[in-house]
Amino acid sequence: GSSVSLTLQPGQAMLLIASPDKVTATAVWPDSVAMDRSEVPGPWDISLATADTYPDFQPYKHAARAGNINAADERPDFSGTIRYDGRFFCPDDLGKACIELKSVYEVAEVWLNGHYAGCRFANPYLYDLSAWIQPGENHLIIEVTNTLVKQVPDFSSAIVKQSPGGLLKNPVLLTQKARWTNELVG
């Protein structure tokens, strides 16, 4: 007797878990077209952790922009978690705010000012930051975990072009004083 209506953009995915204990599901997504967009410019302190060493990260480099950790001139064989640690400033109270990650390979987790904003494994990589964003300095941590195939190649990885790894573009801050939409209602 339950129904769920989904509105997803091309390339978006959502995992919906049904439970007999709870029949109502609601997710609030920003109307990103109507929101103000600004790139979180960095710089980023980038550190790395393998599955064996996580959560103990080793400093890798300081960079002005996020980028492909598996590029030929970076660490093409790295499998694990890449941490992007940066700070950005907000001039005043932003009301509703979220961070959008583009070109993520593969799983991304976000923390703002020490608060966990969530984990995403597919588009949309959107995280609601409204409860924790503050005027002045904000501390943003993004952890991106890529696949094990970089370190332990399988048969197909020898003949198929591999995906990049990490966060390829700097995140975008979406802000708006009021209007968000409900796109998932069950």
PDB file of C-alpha atoms in Angstrom:
ATOM      1  CA  GLY A   1       0.000   0.000   0.000  1.00  0.00           C
ATOM      2  CA  SER A   2       2.828   2.597  -0.170  1.00  0.00           C
ATOM      3  CA  SER A   3       4.012   4.596  -3.148  1.00  0.00           C
ATOM      4  CA  VAL A   4       7.082   6.731  -3.727  1.00  0.00           C
ATOM      5  CA  SER A   5       7.456   9.462  -6.301  1.00  0.00           C
ATOM      6  CA  LEU A   6      11.015  10.317  -7.401  1.00  0.00           C
ATOM      7  CA  THR A   7      12.258  13.174  -9.532  1.00  0.00           C
ATOM      8  CA  LEU A   8      15.878  12.627 -10.531  1.00  0.00           C
ATOM      9  CA  GLN A   9      18.000  14.568 -12.958  1.00  0.00           C
ATOM     10  CA  PRO A  10      20.086  12.691 -15.578  1.00  0.00           C
ATOM     11  CA  GLY A  11      22.985  10.972 -13.823  1.00  0.00           C
ATOM     12  CA  GLN A  12      21.439  11.253 -10.354  1.00  0.00           C
ATOM     13  CA  ALA A  13      20.876   8.282  -8.076  1.00  0.00           C
ATOM     14  CA  MET A  14      19.186   7.740  -4.757  1.00  0.00           C
ATOM     15  CA  LEU A  15      19.100   4.779  -2.409  1.00  0.00           C
ATOM     16  CA  LEU A  16      15.718   4.273  -0.760  1.00  0.00           C
ATOM     17  CA  ILE A  17      15.475   1.769   2.056  1.00  0.00           C
ATOM     18  CA  ALA A  18      11.980   0.573   2.940  1.00  0.00           C
ATOM     19  CA  SER A  19      11.245  -0.496   6.483  1.00  0.00           C
ATOM     20  CA  PRO A  20       8.035  -1.940   7.899  1.00  0.00           C
ATOM     21  CA  ASP A  21       8.555   0.322  10.935  1.00  0.00           C
ATOM     22  CA  LYS A  22       8.540   3.545   8.933  1.00  0.00           C
ATOM     23  CA  VAL A  23       6.421   4.165   5.855  1.00  0.00           C
ATOM     24  CA  THR A  24       7.063   7.882   5.270  1.00  0.00           C
ATOM     25  CA  ALA A  25      10.209   9.082   3.518  1.00  0.00           C
ATOM     26  CA  THR A  26      10.998  12.707   2.774  1.00  0.00           C
ATOM     27  CA  ALA A  27      14.187  14.235   1.410  1.00  0.00           C
ATOM     28  CA  VAL A  28      14.674  17.949   0.904  1.00  0.00           C
ATOM     29  CA  TRP A  29      16.798  18.997  -2.048  1.00  0.00           C
ATOM     30  CA  PRO A  30      17.733  22.528  -2.976  1.00  0.00           C
ATOM     31  CA  ASP A  31      16.289  24.086  -6.085  1.00  0.00           C
ATOM     32  CA  SER A  32      19.881  24.490  -7.292  1.00  0.00           C
ATOM     33  CA  VAL A  33      18.910  26.461 -10.393  1.00  0.00           C
ATOM     34  CA  ALA A  34      17.493  29.274  -8.245  1.00  0.00           C
ATOM     35  CA  MET A  35      20.400  29.373  -5.780  1.00  0.00           C
ATOM     36  CA  ASP A  36      23.465  31.588  -5.780  1.00  0.00           C
ATOM     37  CA  ARG A  37      26.604  29.629  -6.691  1.00  0.00           C
ATOM     38  CA  SER A  38      30.180  30.341  -5.668  1.00  0.00           C
ATOM     39  CA  GLU A  39      33.225  28.117  -5.930  1.00  0.00           C
ATOM     40  CA  VAL A  40      35.007  27.225  -2.701  1.00  0.00           C
ATOM     41  CA  PRO A  41      38.435  28.311  -3.925  1.00  0.00           C
ATOM     42  CA  GLY A  42      40.844  26.458  -1.662  1.00  0.00           C
ATOM     43  CA  PRO A  43      43.737  26.211  -1.064  1.00  0.00           C
ATOM     44  CA  TRP A  44      43.541  22.596   0.037  1.00  0.00           C
ATOM     45  CA  ASP A  45      45.750  20.558   2.310  1.00  0.00           C
ATOM     46  CA  ILE A  46      45.568  17.159   0.643  1.00  0.00           C
ATOM     47  CA  SER A  47      46.415  14.012   2.558  1.00  0.00           C
ATOM     48  CA  LEU A  48      46.117  10.300   1.801  1.00  0.00           C
ATOM     49  CA  ALA A  49      45.159   7.142   3.675  1.00  0.00           C
ATOM     50  CA  THR A  50      44.981   3.600   2.373  1.00  0.00           C
ATOM     51  CA  ALA A  51      42.387   1.117   3.594  1.00  0.00           C
ATOM     52  CA  ASP A  52      45.058  -0.255   5.961  1.00  0.00           C
ATOM     53  CA  THR A  53      45.982   3.139   7.445  1.00  0.00           C
ATOM     54  CA  TYR A  54      42.592   4.948   7.528  1.00  0.00           C
ATOM     55  CA  PRO A  55      41.853   7.193   9.473  1.00  0.00           C
ATOM     56  CA  ASP A  56      45.556   8.024   9.830  1.00  0.00           C
ATOM     57  CA  PHE A  57      46.269  10.347   6.900  1.00  0.00           C
ATOM     58  CA  GLN A  58      49.717  11.205   5.576  1.00  0.00           C
ATOM     59  CA  PRO A  59      50.226  14.731   4.205  1.00  0.00           C
ATOM     60  CA  TYR A  60      50.558  14.682   0.415  1.00  0.00           C
ATOM     61  CA  LYS A  61      50.566  18.273  -0.832  1.00  0.00           C
ATOM     62  CA  HIS A  62      49.155  21.789  -0.546  1.00  0.00           C
ATOM     63  CA  ALA A  63      47.207  22.758  -3.689  1.00  0.00           C
ATOM     64  CA  ALA A  64      45.228  25.722  -4.935  1.00  0.00           C
ATOM     65  CA  ARG A  65      42.710  23.449  -6.654  1.00  0.00           C
ATOM     66  CA  ALA A  66      41.319  19.967  -6.215  1.00  0.00           C
ATOM     67  CA  GLY A  67      42.406  17.526  -8.893  1.00  0.00           C
ATOM     68  CA  ASN A  68      42.830  13.962 -10.122  1.00  0.00           C
ATOM     69  CA  ILE A  69      45.011  12.142  -7.601  1.00  0.00           C
ATOM     70  CA  ASN A  70      45.434   9.280 -10.094  1.00  0.00           C
ATOM     71  CA  ALA A  71      46.837  11.484 -12.883  1.00  0.00           C
ATOM     72  CA  ALA A  72      50.098  10.281 -14.451  1.00  0.00           C
ATOM     73  CA  ASP A  73      52.079  13.066 -12.725  1.00  0.00           C
ATOM     74  CA  GLU A  74      50.412  12.453  -9.338  1.00  0.00           C
ATOM     75  CA  ARG A  75      49.761   9.001  -7.798  1.00  0.00           C
ATOM     76  CA  PRO A  76      48.341   6.823 -10.616  1.00  0.00           C
ATOM     77  CA  ASP A  77      48.412   3.676  -8.471  1.00  0.00           C
ATOM     78  CA  PHE A  78      46.843   5.167  -5.323  1.00  0.00           C
ATOM     79  CA  SER A  79      43.780   3.392  -3.902  1.00  0.00           C
ATOM     80  CA  GLY A  80      42.262   4.701  -0.713  1.00  0.00           C
ATOM     81  CA  THR A  81      40.877   7.927   0.709  1.00  0.00           C
ATOM     82  CA  ILE A  82      41.930  11.418  -0.300  1.00  0.00           C
ATOM     83  CA  ARG A  83      41.227  14.150   2.259  1.00  0.00           C
ATOM     84  CA  TYR A  84      40.758  17.751   1.083  1.00  0.00           C
ATOM     85  CA  ASP A  85      41.026  20.097   4.064  1.00  0.00           C
ATOM     86  CA  GLY A  86      40.289  23.779   3.485  1.00  0.00           C
ATOM     87  CA  ARG A  87      38.738  26.926   4.839  1.00  0.00           C
ATOM     88  CA  PHE A  88      36.408  29.480   3.315  1.00  0.00           C
ATOM     89  CA  PHE A  89      34.791  32.700   4.493  1.00  0.00           C
ATOM     90  CA  CYS A  90      31.148  33.722   4.501  1.00  0.00           C
ATOM     91  CA  PRO A  91      30.444  37.463   4.690  1.00  0.00           C
ATOM     92  CA  ASP A  92      27.135  37.129   6.576  1.00  0.00           C
ATOM     93  CA  ASP A  93      24.280  34.787   7.468  1.00  0.00           C
ATOM     94  CA  LEU A  94      23.516  32.800   4.325  1.00  0.00           C
ATOM     95  CA  GLY A  95      20.252  31.175   5.368  1.00  0.00           C
ATOM     96  CA  LYS A  96      19.981  27.877   3.513  1.00  0.00           C
ATOM     97  CA  ALA A  97      23.318  26.617   2.232  1.00  0.00           C
ATOM     98  CA  CYS A  98      24.639  23.433   0.721  1.00  0.00           C
ATOM     99  CA  ILE A  99      27.807  22.235  -0.906  1.00  0.00           C
ATOM    100  CA  GLU A 100      27.777  20.579  -4.311  1.00  0.00           C
ATOM    101  CA  LEU A 101      30.602  18.358  -5.487  1.00  0.00           C
ATOM    102  CA  LYS A 102      31.133  17.771  -9.193  1.00  0.00           C
ATOM    103  CA  SER A 103      33.379  15.154 -10.782  1.00  0.00           C
ATOM    104  CA  VAL A 104      33.754  12.897  -7.745  1.00  0.00           C
ATOM    105  CA  TYR A 105      35.447   9.506  -8.020  1.00  0.00           C
ATOM    106  CA  GLU A 106      33.924   7.606  -6.134  1.00  0.00           C
ATOM    107  CA  VAL A 107      32.469   7.965  -2.602  1.00  0.00           C
ATOM    108  CA  ALA A 108      32.474  11.357  -0.835  1.00  0.00           C
ATOM    109  CA  GLU A 109      31.962  12.345   2.798  1.00  0.00           C
ATOM    110  CA  VAL A 110      31.756  15.951   4.021  1.00  0.00           C
ATOM    111  CA  TRP A 111      32.289  17.680   7.384  1.00  0.00           C
ATOM    112  CA  LEU A 112      31.732  21.375   8.072  1.00  0.00           C
ATOM    113  CA  ASN A 113      33.057  22.992  11.241  1.00  0.00           C
ATOM    114  CA  GLY A 114      33.432  19.552  12.843  1.00  0.00           C
ATOM    115  CA  HIS A 115      29.885  18.392  11.969  1.00  0.00           C
ATOM    116  CA  TYR A 116      29.275  15.410   9.711  1.00  0.00           C
ATOM    117  CA  ALA A 117      27.159  16.413   6.697  1.00  0.00           C
ATOM    118  CA  GLY A 118      26.854  12.980   5.106  1.00  0.00           C
ATOM    119  CA  CYS A 119      28.116  10.416   2.641  1.00  0.00           C
ATOM    120  CA  ARG A 120      27.219  10.124  -1.057  1.00  0.00           C
ATOM    121  CA  PHE A 121      28.115   7.370  -3.510  1.00  0.00           C
ATOM    122  CA  ALA A 122      26.498   8.838  -6.662  1.00  0.00           C
ATOM    123  CA  ASN A 123      24.992  12.038  -8.032  1.00  0.00           C
ATOM    124  CA  PRO A 124      23.735  14.269  -6.632  1.00  0.00           C
ATOM    125  CA  TYR A 125      26.706  14.959  -4.369  1.00  0.00           C
ATOM    126  CA  LEU A 126      24.742  17.606  -2.411  1.00  0.00           C
ATOM    127  CA  TYR A 127      25.153  18.202   1.316  1.00  0.00           C
ATOM    128  CA  ASP A 128      22.970  20.475   3.426  1.00  0.00           C
ATOM    129  CA  LEU A 129      25.252  22.730   5.501  1.00  0.00           C
ATOM    130  CA  SER A 130      22.568  25.124   6.777  1.00  0.00           C
ATOM    131  CA  ALA A 131      22.812  24.032  10.418  1.00  0.00           C
ATOM    132  CA  TRP A 132      26.593  24.522  10.647  1.00  0.00           C
ATOM    133  CA  ILE A 133      27.652  27.262   8.242  1.00  0.00           C
ATOM    134  CA  GLN A 134      28.555  30.487  10.016  1.00  0.00           C
ATOM    135  CA  PRO A 135      29.521  34.043   9.171  1.00  0.00           C
ATOM    136  CA  GLY A 136      33.310  34.327   8.994  1.00  0.00           C
ATOM    137  CA  GLU A 137      35.649  31.358   8.682  1.00  0.00           C
ATOM    138  CA  ASN A 138      34.307  27.859   7.987  1.00  0.00           C
ATOM    139  CA  HIS A 139      36.376  24.659   8.059  1.00  0.00           C
ATOM    140  CA  LEU A 140      35.497  22.178   5.292  1.00  0.00           C
ATOM    141  CA  ILE A 141      36.785  18.604   5.056  1.00  0.00           C
ATOM    142  CA  ILE A 142      35.955  16.397   2.096  1.00  0.00           C
ATOM    143  CA  GLU A 143      37.059  12.771   1.987  1.00  0.00           C
ATOM    144  CA  VAL A 144      36.850  10.930  -1.334  1.00  0.00           C
ATOM    145  CA  THR A 145      37.469   7.193  -1.482  1.00  0.00           C
ATOM    146  CA  ASN A 146      38.349   5.752  -4.873  1.00  0.00           C
ATOM    147  CA  THR A 147      38.294   2.120  -5.989  1.00  0.00           C
ATOM    148  CA  LEU A 148      40.776  -0.627  -5.187  1.00  0.00           C
ATOM    149  CA  VAL A 149      41.422  -1.262  -8.896  1.00  0.00           C
ATOM    150  CA  LYS A 150      44.208   1.371  -8.910  1.00  0.00           C
ATOM    151  CA  GLN A 151      46.251  -0.764  -6.538  1.00  0.00           C
ATOM    152  CA  VAL A 152      44.979  -4.246  -7.393  1.00  0.00           C
ATOM    153  CA  PRO A 153      44.186  -4.253 -11.115  1.00  0.00           C
ATOM    154  CA  ASP A 154      41.847  -6.859 -12.515  1.00  0.00           C
ATOM    155  CA  PHE A 155      41.765  -8.271 -16.049  1.00  0.00           C
ATOM    156  CA  SER A 156      39.528  -5.565 -17.528  1.00  0.00           C
ATOM    157  CA  SER A 157      41.523  -2.703 -15.971  1.00  0.00           C
ATOM    158  CA  ALA A 158      44.478  -3.677 -18.170  1.00  0.00           C
ATOM    159  CA  ILE A 159      42.486  -2.970 -21.332  1.00  0.00           C
ATOM    160  CA  VAL A 160      39.855  -0.413 -20.225  1.00  0.00           C
ATOM    161  CA  LYS A 161      40.665   3.209 -19.502  1.00  0.00           C
ATOM    162  CA  GLN A 162      40.524   3.812 -15.746  1.00  0.00           C
ATOM    163  CA  SER A 163      38.443   6.508 -14.082  1.00  0.00           C
ATOM    164  CA  PRO A 164      40.287   9.328 -12.360  1.00  0.00           C
ATOM    165  CA  GLY A 165      40.411   9.413  -8.557  1.00  0.00           C
ATOM    166  CA  GLY A 166      39.412  11.985  -5.970  1.00  0.00           C
ATOM    167  CA  LEU A 167      37.677  15.329  -6.328  1.00  0.00           C
ATOM    168  CA  LEU A 168      38.416  16.732  -9.785  1.00  0.00           C
ATOM    169  CA  LYS A 169      36.862  20.190  -9.317  1.00  0.00           C
ATOM    170  CA  ASN A 170      36.616  22.549  -6.378  1.00  0.00           C
ATOM    171  CA  PRO A 171      33.263  22.345  -4.579  1.00  0.00           C
ATOM    172  CA  VAL A 172      30.495  24.880  -5.174  1.00  0.00           C
ATOM    173  CA  LEU A 173      28.638  26.585  -2.339  1.00  0.00           C
ATOM    174  CA  LEU A 174      24.909  27.020  -3.058  1.00  0.00           C
ATOM    175  CA  THR A 175      23.160  29.618  -0.947  1.00  0.00           C
ATOM    176  CA  GLN A 176      19.688  31.043  -0.680  1.00  0.00           C
ATOM    177  CA  LYS A 177      17.768  32.723   2.071  1.00  0.00           C
ATOM    178  CA  ALA A 178      14.561  30.717   1.713  1.00  0.00           C
ATOM    179  CA  ARG A 179      13.287  28.506  -1.123  1.00  0.00           C
ATOM    180  CA  TRP A 180      14.071  24.793  -1.236  1.00  0.00           C
ATOM    181  CA  THR A 181      11.915  22.100  -2.790  1.00  0.00           C
ATOM    182  CA  ASN A 182      10.742  18.656  -1.747  1.00  0.00           C
ATOM    183  CA  GLU A 183      11.519  16.302  -4.623  1.00  0.00           C
ATOM    184  CA  LEU A 184      11.129  13.029  -2.742  1.00  0.00           C
ATOM    185  CA  VAL A 185       7.893  12.495  -0.872  1.00  0.00           C
ATOM    186  CA  GLY A 186       6.557   9.118   0.101  1.00  0.00           C
TER     187      GLY A 186
END
